[in-house]
PDB file of C-alpha atoms and ligand atoms in Angstrom:
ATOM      1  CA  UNK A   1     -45.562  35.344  40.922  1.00  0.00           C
ATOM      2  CA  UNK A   2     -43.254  35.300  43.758  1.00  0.00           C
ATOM      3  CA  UNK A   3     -39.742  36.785  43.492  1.00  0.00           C
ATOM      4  CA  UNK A   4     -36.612  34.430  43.765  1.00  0.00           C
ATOM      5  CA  UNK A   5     -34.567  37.279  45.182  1.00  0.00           C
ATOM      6  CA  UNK A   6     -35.757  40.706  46.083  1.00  0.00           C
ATOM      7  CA  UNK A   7     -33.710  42.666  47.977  1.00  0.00           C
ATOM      8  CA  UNK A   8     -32.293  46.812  47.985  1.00  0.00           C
ATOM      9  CA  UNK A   9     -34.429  47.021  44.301  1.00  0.00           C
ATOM     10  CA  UNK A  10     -33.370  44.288  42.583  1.00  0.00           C
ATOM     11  CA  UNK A  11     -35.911  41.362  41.818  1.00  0.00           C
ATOM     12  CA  UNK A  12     -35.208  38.018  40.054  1.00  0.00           C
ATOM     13  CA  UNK A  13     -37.822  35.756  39.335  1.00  0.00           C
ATOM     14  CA  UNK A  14     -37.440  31.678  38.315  1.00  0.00           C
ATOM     15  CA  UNK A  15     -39.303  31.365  35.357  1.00  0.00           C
ATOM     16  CA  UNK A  16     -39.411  31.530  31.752  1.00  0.00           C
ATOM     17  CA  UNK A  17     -39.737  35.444  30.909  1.00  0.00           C
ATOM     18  CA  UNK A  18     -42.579  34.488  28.588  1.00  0.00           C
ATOM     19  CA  UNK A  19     -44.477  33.693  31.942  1.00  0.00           C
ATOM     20  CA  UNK A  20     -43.326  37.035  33.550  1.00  0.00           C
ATOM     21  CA  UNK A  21     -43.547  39.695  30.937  1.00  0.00           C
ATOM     22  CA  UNK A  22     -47.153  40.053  30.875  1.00  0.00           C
ATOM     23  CA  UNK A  23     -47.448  40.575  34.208  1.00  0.00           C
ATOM     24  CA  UNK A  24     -44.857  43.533  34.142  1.00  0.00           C
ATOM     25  CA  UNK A  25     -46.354  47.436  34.004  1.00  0.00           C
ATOM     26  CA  UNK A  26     -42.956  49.859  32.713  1.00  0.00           C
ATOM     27  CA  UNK A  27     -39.651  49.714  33.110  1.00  0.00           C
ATOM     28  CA  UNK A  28     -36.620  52.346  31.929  1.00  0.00           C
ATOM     29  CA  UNK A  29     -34.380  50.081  29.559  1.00  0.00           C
ATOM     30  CA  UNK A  30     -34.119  46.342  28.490  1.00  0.00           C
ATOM     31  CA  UNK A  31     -30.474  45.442  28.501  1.00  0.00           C
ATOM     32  CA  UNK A  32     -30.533  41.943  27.980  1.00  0.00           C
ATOM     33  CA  UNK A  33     -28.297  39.043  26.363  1.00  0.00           C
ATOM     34  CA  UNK A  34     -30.588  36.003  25.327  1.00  0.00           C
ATOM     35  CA  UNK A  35     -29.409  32.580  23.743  1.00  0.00           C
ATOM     36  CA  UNK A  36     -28.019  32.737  20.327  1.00  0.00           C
ATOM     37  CA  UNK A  37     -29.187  31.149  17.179  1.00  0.00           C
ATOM     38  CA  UNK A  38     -28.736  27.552  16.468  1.00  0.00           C
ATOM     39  CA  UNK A  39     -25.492  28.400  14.492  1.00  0.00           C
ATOM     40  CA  UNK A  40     -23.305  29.174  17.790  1.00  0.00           C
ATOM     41  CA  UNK A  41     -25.100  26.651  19.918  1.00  0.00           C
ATOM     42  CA  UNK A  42     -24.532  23.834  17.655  1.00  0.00           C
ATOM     43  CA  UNK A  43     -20.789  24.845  17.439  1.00  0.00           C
ATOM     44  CA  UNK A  44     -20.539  24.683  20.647  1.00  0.00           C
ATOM     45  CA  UNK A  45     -22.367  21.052  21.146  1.00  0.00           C
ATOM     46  CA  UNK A  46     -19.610  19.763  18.647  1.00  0.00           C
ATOM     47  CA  UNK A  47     -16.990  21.158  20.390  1.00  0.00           C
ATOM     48  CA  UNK A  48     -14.492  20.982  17.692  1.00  0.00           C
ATOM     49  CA  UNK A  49     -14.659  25.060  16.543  1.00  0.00           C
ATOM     50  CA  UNK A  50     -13.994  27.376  18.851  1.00  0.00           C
ATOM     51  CA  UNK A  51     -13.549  29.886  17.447  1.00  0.00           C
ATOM     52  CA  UNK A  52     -16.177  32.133  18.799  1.00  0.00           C
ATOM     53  CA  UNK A  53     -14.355  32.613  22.217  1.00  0.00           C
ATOM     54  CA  UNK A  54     -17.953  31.893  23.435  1.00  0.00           C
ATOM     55  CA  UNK A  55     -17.512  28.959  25.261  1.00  0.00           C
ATOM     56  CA  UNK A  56     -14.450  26.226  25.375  1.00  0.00           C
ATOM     57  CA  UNK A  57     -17.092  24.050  26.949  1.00  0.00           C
ATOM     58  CA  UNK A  58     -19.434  21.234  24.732  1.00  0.00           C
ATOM     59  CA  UNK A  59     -22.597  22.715  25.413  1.00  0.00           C
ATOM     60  CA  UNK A  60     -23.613  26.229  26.730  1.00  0.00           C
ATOM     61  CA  UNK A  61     -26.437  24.404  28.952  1.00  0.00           C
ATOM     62  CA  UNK A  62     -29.435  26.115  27.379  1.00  0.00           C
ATOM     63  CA  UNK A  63     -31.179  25.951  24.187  1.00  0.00           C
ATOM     64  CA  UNK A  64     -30.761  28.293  21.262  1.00  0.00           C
ATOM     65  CA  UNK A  65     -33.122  31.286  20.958  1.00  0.00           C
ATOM     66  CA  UNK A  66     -36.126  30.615  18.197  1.00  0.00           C
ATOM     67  CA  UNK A  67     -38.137  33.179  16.017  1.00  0.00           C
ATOM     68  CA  UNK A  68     -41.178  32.592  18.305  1.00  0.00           C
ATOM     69  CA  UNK A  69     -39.570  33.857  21.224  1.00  0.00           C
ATOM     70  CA  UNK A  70     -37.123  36.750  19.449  1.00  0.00           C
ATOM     71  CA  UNK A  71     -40.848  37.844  18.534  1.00  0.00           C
ATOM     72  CA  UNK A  72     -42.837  37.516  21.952  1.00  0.00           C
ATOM     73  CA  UNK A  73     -39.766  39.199  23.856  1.00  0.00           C
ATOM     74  CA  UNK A  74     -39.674  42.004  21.267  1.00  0.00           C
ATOM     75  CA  UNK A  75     -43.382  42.792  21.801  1.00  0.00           C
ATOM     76  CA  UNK A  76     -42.965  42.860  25.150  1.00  0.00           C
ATOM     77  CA  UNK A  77     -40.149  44.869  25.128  1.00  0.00           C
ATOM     78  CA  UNK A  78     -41.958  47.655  22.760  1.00  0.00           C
ATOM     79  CA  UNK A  79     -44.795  47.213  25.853  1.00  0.00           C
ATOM     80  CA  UNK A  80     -42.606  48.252  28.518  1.00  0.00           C
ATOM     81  CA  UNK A  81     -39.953  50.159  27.857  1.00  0.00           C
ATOM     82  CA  UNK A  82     -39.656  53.944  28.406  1.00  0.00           C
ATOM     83  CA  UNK A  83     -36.385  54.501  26.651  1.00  0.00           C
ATOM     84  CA  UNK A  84     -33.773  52.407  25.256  1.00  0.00           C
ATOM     85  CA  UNK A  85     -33.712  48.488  24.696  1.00  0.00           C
ATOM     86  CA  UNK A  86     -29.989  46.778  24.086  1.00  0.00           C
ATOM     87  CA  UNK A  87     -30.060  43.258  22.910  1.00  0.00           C
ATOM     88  CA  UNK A  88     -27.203  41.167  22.249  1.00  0.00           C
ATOM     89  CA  UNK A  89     -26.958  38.521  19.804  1.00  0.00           C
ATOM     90  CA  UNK A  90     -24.324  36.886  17.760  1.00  0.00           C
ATOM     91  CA  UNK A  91     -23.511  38.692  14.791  1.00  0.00           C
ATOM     92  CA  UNK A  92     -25.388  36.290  12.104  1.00  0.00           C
ATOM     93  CA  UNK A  93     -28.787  37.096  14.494  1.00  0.00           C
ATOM     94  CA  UNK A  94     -28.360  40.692  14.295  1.00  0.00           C
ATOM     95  CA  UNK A  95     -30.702  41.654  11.453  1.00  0.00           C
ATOM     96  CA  UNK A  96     -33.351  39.015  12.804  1.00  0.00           C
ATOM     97  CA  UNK A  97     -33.655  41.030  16.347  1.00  0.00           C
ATOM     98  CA  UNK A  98     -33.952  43.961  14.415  1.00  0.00           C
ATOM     99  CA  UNK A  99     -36.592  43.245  12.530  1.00  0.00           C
ATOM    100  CA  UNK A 100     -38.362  41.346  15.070  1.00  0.00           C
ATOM    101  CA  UNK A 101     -37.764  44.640  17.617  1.00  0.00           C
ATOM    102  CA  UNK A 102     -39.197  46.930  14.740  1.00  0.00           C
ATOM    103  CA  UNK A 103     -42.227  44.329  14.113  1.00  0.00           C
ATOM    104  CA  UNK A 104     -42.860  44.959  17.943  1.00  0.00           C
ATOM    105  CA  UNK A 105     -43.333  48.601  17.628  1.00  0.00           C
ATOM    106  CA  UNK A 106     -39.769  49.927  18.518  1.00  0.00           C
ATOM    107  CA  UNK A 107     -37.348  52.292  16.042  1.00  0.00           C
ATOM    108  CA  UNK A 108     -34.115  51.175  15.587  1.00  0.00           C
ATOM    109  CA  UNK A 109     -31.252  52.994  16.409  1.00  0.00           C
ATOM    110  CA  UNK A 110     -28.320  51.564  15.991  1.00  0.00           C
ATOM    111  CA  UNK A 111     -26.257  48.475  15.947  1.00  0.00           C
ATOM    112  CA  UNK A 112     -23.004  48.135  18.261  1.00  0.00           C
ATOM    113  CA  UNK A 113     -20.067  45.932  19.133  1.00  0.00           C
ATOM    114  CA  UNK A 114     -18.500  44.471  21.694  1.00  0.00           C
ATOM    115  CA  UNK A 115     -14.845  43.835  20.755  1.00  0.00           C
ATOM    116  CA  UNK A 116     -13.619  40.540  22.475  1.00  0.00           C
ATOM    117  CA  UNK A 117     -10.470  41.252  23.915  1.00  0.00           C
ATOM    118  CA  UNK A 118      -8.199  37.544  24.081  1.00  0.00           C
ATOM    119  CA  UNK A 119     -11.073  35.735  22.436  1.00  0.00           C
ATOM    120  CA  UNK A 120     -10.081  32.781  21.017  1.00  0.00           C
ATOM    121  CA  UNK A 121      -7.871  32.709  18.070  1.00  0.00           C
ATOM    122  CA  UNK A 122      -8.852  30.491  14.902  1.00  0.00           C
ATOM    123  CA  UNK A 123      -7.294  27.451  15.426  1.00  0.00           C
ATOM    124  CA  UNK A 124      -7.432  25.850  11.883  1.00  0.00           C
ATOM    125  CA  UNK A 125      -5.898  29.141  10.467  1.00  0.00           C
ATOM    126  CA  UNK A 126      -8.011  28.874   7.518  1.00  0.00           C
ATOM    127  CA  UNK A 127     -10.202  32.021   7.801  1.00  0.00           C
ATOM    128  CA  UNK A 128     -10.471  34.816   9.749  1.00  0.00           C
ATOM    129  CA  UNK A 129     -11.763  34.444  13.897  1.00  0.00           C
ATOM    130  CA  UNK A 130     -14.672  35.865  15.174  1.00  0.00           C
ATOM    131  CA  UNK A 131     -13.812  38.973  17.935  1.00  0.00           C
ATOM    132  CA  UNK A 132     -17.198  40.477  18.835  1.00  0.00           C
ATOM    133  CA  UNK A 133     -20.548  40.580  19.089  1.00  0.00           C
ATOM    134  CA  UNK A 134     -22.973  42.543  18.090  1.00  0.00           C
ATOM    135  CA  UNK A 135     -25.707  44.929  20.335  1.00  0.00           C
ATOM    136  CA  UNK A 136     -28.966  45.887  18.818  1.00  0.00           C
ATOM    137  CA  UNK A 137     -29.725  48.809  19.833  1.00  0.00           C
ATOM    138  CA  UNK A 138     -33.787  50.215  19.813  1.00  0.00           C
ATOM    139  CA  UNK A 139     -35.660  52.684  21.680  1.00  0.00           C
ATOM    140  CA  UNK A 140     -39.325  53.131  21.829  1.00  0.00           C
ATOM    141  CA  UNK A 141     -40.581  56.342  19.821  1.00  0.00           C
ATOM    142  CA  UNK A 142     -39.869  59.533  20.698  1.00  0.00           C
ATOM    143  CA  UNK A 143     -36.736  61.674  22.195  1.00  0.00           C
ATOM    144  CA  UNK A 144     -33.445  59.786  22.584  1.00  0.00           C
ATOM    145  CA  UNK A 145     -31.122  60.709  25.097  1.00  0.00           C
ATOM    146  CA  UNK A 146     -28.005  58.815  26.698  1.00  0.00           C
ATOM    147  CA  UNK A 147     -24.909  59.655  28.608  1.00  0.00           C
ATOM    148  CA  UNK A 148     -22.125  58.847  25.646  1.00  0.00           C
ATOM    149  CA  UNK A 149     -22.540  61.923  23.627  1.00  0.00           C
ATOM    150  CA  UNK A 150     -21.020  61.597  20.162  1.00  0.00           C
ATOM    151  CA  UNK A 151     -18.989  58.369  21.114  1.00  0.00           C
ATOM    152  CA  UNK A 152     -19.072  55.394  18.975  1.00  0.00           C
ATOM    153  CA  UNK A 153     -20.981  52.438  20.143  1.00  0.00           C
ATOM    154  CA  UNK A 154     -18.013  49.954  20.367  1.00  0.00           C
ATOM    155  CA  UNK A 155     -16.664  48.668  23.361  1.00  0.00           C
ATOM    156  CA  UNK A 156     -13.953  46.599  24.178  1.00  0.00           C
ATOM    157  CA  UNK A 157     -13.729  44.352  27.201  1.00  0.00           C
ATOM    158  CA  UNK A 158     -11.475  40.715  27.855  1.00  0.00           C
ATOM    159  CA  UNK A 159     -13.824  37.884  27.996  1.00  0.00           C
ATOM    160  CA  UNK A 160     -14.429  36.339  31.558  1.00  0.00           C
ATOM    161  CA  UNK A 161     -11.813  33.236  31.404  1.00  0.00           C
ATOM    162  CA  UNK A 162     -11.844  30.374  33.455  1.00  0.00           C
ATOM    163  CA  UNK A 163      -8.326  31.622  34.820  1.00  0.00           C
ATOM    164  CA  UNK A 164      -9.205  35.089  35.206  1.00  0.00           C
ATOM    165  CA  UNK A 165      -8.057  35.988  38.966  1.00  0.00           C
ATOM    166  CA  UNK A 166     -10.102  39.670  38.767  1.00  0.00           C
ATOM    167  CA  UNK A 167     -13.401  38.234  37.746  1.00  0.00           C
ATOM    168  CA  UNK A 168     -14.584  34.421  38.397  1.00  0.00           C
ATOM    169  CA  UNK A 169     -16.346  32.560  35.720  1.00  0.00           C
ATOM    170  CA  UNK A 170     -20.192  31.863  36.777  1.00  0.00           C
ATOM    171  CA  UNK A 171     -21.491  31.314  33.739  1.00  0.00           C
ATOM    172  CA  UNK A 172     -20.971  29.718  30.516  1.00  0.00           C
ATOM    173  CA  UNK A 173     -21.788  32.959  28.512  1.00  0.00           C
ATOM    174  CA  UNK A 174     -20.700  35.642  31.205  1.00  0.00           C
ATOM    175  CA  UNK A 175     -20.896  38.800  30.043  1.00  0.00           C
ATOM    176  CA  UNK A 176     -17.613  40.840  31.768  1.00  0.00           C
ATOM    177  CA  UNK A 177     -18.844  42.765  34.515  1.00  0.00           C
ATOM    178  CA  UNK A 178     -16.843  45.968  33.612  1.00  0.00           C
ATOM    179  CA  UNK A 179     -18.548  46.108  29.951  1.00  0.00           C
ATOM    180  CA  UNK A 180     -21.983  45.794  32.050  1.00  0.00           C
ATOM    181  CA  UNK A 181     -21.184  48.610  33.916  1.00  0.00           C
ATOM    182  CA  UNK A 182     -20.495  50.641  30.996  1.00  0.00           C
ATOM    183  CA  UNK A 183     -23.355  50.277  28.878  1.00  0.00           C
ATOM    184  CA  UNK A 184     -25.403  50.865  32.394  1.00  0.00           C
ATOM    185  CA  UNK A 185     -23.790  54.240  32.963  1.00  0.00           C
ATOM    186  CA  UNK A 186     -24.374  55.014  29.034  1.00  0.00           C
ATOM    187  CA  UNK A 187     -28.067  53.921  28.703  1.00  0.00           C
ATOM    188  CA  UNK A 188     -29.206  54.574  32.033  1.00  0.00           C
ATOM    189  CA  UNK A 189     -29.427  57.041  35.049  1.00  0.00           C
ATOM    190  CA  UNK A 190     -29.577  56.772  38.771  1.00  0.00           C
ATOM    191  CA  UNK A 191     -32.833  55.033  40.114  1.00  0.00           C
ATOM    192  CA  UNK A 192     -34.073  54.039  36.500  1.00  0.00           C
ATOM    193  CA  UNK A 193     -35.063  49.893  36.193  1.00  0.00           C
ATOM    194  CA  UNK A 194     -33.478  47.773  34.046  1.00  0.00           C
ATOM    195  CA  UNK A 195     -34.915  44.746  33.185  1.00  0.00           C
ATOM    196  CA  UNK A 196     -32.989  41.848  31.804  1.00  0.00           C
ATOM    197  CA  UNK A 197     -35.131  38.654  31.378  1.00  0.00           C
ATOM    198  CA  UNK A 198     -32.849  36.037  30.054  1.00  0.00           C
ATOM    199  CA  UNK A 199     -30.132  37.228  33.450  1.00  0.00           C
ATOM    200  CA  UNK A 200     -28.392  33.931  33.725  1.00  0.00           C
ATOM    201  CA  UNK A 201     -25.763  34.563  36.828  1.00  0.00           C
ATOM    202  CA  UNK A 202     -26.959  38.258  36.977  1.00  0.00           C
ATOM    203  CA  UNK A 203     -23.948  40.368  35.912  1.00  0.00           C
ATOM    204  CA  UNK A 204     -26.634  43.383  34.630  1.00  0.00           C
ATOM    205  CA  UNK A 205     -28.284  43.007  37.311  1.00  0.00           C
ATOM    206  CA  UNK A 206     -24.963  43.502  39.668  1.00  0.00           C
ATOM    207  CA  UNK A 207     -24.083  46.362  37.687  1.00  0.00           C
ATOM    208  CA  UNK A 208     -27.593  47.918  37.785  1.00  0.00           C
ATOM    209  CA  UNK A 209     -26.928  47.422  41.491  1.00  0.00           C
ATOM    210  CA  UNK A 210     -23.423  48.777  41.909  1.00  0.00           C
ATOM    211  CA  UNK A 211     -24.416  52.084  39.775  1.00  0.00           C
ATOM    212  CA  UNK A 212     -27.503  52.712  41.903  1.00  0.00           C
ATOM    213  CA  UNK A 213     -30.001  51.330  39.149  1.00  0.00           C
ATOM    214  CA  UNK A 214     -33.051  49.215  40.099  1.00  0.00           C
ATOM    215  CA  UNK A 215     -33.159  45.931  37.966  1.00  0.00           C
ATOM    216  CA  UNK A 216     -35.567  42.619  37.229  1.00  0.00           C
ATOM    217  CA  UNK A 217     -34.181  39.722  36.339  1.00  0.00           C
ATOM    218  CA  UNK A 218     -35.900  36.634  35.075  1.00  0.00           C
ATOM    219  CA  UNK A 219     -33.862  33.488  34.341  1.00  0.00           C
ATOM    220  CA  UNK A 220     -35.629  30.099  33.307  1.00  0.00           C
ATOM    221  CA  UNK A 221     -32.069  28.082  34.995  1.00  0.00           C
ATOM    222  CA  UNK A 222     -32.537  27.970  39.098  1.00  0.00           C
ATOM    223  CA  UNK A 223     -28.925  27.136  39.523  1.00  0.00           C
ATOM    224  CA  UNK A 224     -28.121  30.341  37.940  1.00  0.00           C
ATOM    225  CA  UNK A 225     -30.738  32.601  39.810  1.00  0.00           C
ATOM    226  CA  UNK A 226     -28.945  31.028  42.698  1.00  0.00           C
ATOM    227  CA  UNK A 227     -25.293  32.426  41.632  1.00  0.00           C
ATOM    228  CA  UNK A 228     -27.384  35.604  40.384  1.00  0.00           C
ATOM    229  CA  UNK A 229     -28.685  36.114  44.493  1.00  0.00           C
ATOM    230  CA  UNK A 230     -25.542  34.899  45.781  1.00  0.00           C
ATOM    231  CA  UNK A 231     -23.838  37.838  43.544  1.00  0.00           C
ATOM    232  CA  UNK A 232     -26.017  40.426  44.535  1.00  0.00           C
ATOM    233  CA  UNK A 233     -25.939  39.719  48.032  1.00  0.00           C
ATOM    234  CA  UNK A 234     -22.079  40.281  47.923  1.00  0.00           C
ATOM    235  CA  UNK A 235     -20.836  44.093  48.565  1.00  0.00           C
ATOM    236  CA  UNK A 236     -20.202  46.266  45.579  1.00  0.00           C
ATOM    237  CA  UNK A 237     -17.583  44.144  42.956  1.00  0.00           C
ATOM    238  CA  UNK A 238     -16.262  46.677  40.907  1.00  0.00           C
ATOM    239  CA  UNK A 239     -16.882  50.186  39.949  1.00  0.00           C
ATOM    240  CA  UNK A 240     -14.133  50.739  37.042  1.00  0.00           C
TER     241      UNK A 240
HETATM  242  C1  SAM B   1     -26.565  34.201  27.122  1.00  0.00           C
HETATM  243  S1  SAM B   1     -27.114  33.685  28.689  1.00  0.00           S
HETATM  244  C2  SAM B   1     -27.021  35.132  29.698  1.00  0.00           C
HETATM  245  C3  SAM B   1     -25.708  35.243  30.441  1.00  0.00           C
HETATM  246  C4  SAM B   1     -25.632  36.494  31.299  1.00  0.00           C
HETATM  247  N1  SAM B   1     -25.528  37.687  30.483  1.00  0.00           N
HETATM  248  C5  SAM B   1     -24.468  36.447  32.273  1.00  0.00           C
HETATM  249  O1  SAM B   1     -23.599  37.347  32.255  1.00  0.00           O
HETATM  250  O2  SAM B   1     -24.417  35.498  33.065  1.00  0.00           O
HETATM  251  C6  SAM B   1     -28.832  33.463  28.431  1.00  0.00           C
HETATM  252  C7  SAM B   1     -29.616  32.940  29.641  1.00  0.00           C
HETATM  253  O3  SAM B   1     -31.009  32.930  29.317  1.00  0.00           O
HETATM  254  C8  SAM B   1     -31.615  31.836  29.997  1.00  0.00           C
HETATM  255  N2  SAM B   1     -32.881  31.566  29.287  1.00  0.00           N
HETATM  256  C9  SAM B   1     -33.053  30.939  28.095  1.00  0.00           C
HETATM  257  N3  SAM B   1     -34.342  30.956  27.717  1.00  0.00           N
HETATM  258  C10 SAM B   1     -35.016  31.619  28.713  1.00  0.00           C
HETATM  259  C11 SAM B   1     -36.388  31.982  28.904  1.00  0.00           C
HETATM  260  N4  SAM B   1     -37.334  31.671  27.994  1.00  0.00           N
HETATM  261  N5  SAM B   1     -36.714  32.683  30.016  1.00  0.00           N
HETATM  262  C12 SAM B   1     -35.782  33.007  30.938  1.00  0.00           C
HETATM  263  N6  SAM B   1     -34.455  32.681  30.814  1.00  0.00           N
HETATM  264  C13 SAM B   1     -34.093  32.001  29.715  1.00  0.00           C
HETATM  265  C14 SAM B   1     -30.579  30.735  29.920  1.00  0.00           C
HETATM  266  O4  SAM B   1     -30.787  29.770  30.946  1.00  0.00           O
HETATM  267  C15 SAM B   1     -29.263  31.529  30.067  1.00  0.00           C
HETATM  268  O5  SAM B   1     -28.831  31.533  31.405  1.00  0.00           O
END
């Protein structure tokens, strides 16, 4: 399949990663952040709960993740990766990507959080908001090693707002660009690939770059493999 982008080690391909996996050999580490379950996508459609702090807009613009895919993704995962595989999910879909990451031949290791900093508050004030979401963690069998010694595996990081001067907004689900760099530096080490094959406007991908990582990216949305290359093709963002 030909790339969309390939340039200085980082690939994206058009396409839905079902289509691309197979035809991988190995990578290092899957960080990746696929659609959500139906629960957050239909709150989102509806527009009238935001509570989240996913989205203030009526629908993300892609569908929610099913139990046929969380299962061909997890296989595939098991398949290529050499060390560690970080998925995130909302926190209802947790316990489903572990299982389905487990069924696919990985261990599980450990589940983490990333605290939502000025997520968005509960408007009806009749129960509590939700302020993070949760990272599966997995690694294929064997010896584990990453770069955060004893440190918990919570991480706090502002969500990428529409008015944010420091970061723009590319994406409806943006992951923040400093909390990509983070996990990179933790899970990761210099010339390793990363592969992230739902990459939507590429912010692993641009911190796999910045931190001297090599990175695929597969995203089924050609608008946003076109922010993804126009990203990547900028100089180096942020190193914080
Ligand atoms: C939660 S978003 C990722 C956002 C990304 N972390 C960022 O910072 O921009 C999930 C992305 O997966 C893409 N996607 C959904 N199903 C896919 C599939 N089967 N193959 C490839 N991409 C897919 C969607 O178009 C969406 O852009």
């Amino acid at each position: 399949m030909t790339p969309y982008y390939e340039r200085e080690g980082i690939t994206i391909y058009h396409a839905d990663c079902r289509d691309v996996l197979p035809a991988l050999a190995s990578v290092d580490v899957v960080i990746t952040d696929p659609p959500y379950s139906e629960h957050v996508h239909s709150k989102s459609r509806r527009g009238a709960d935001l509570t989240d702090g996913i989205s203030r807009e009526r629908s993300l613009g892609f569908d929610a993740i099913t139990p046929d895919v969380m299962q061909f993704v997890s296989a595939e995962f098991a398949r290529l990766a050499r060390r560690w595989v970080l998925v995130f999910s909302n926190v209802e879909l947790a316990t489903d990507w572990r299982l389905a990451l487990e069924v696919g031949g990985l261990e599980y290791i450990r589940t983490g959080a990333w605290v939502k900093l000025d997520s968005t508050p509960q408007f009806t004030g009749d129960r509590p908001a939700m302020g993070f979401e949760t990272v599966t963690i997995a690694h294929c069998k064997g010896r584990k090693k990453w770069n955060g010694g004893g440190t918990q595996g919570v991480w706090s990081y502002p969500i990428v707002l529409n008015r944010s001067h420091k970061e723009p907004r590319l994406h409806t689900t943006q992951k923040p660009l400093d909390l990509m760099l983070r996990l990179v530096r933790l899970f990761t080490n210099e010339n390793e690939t990363i592969l992230d094959p739902f990459c939507g406007s590429g912010t692993t991908l641009r911190a796999a770059k910045d931190l001297g990582r090599k990175a695929i990216g597969i995203e089924a949305n050609e608008a946003d493999c076109e922010t993804a290359a126009k990203r990547l093709a900028q100089g180096v963002l942020s190193l914080a």
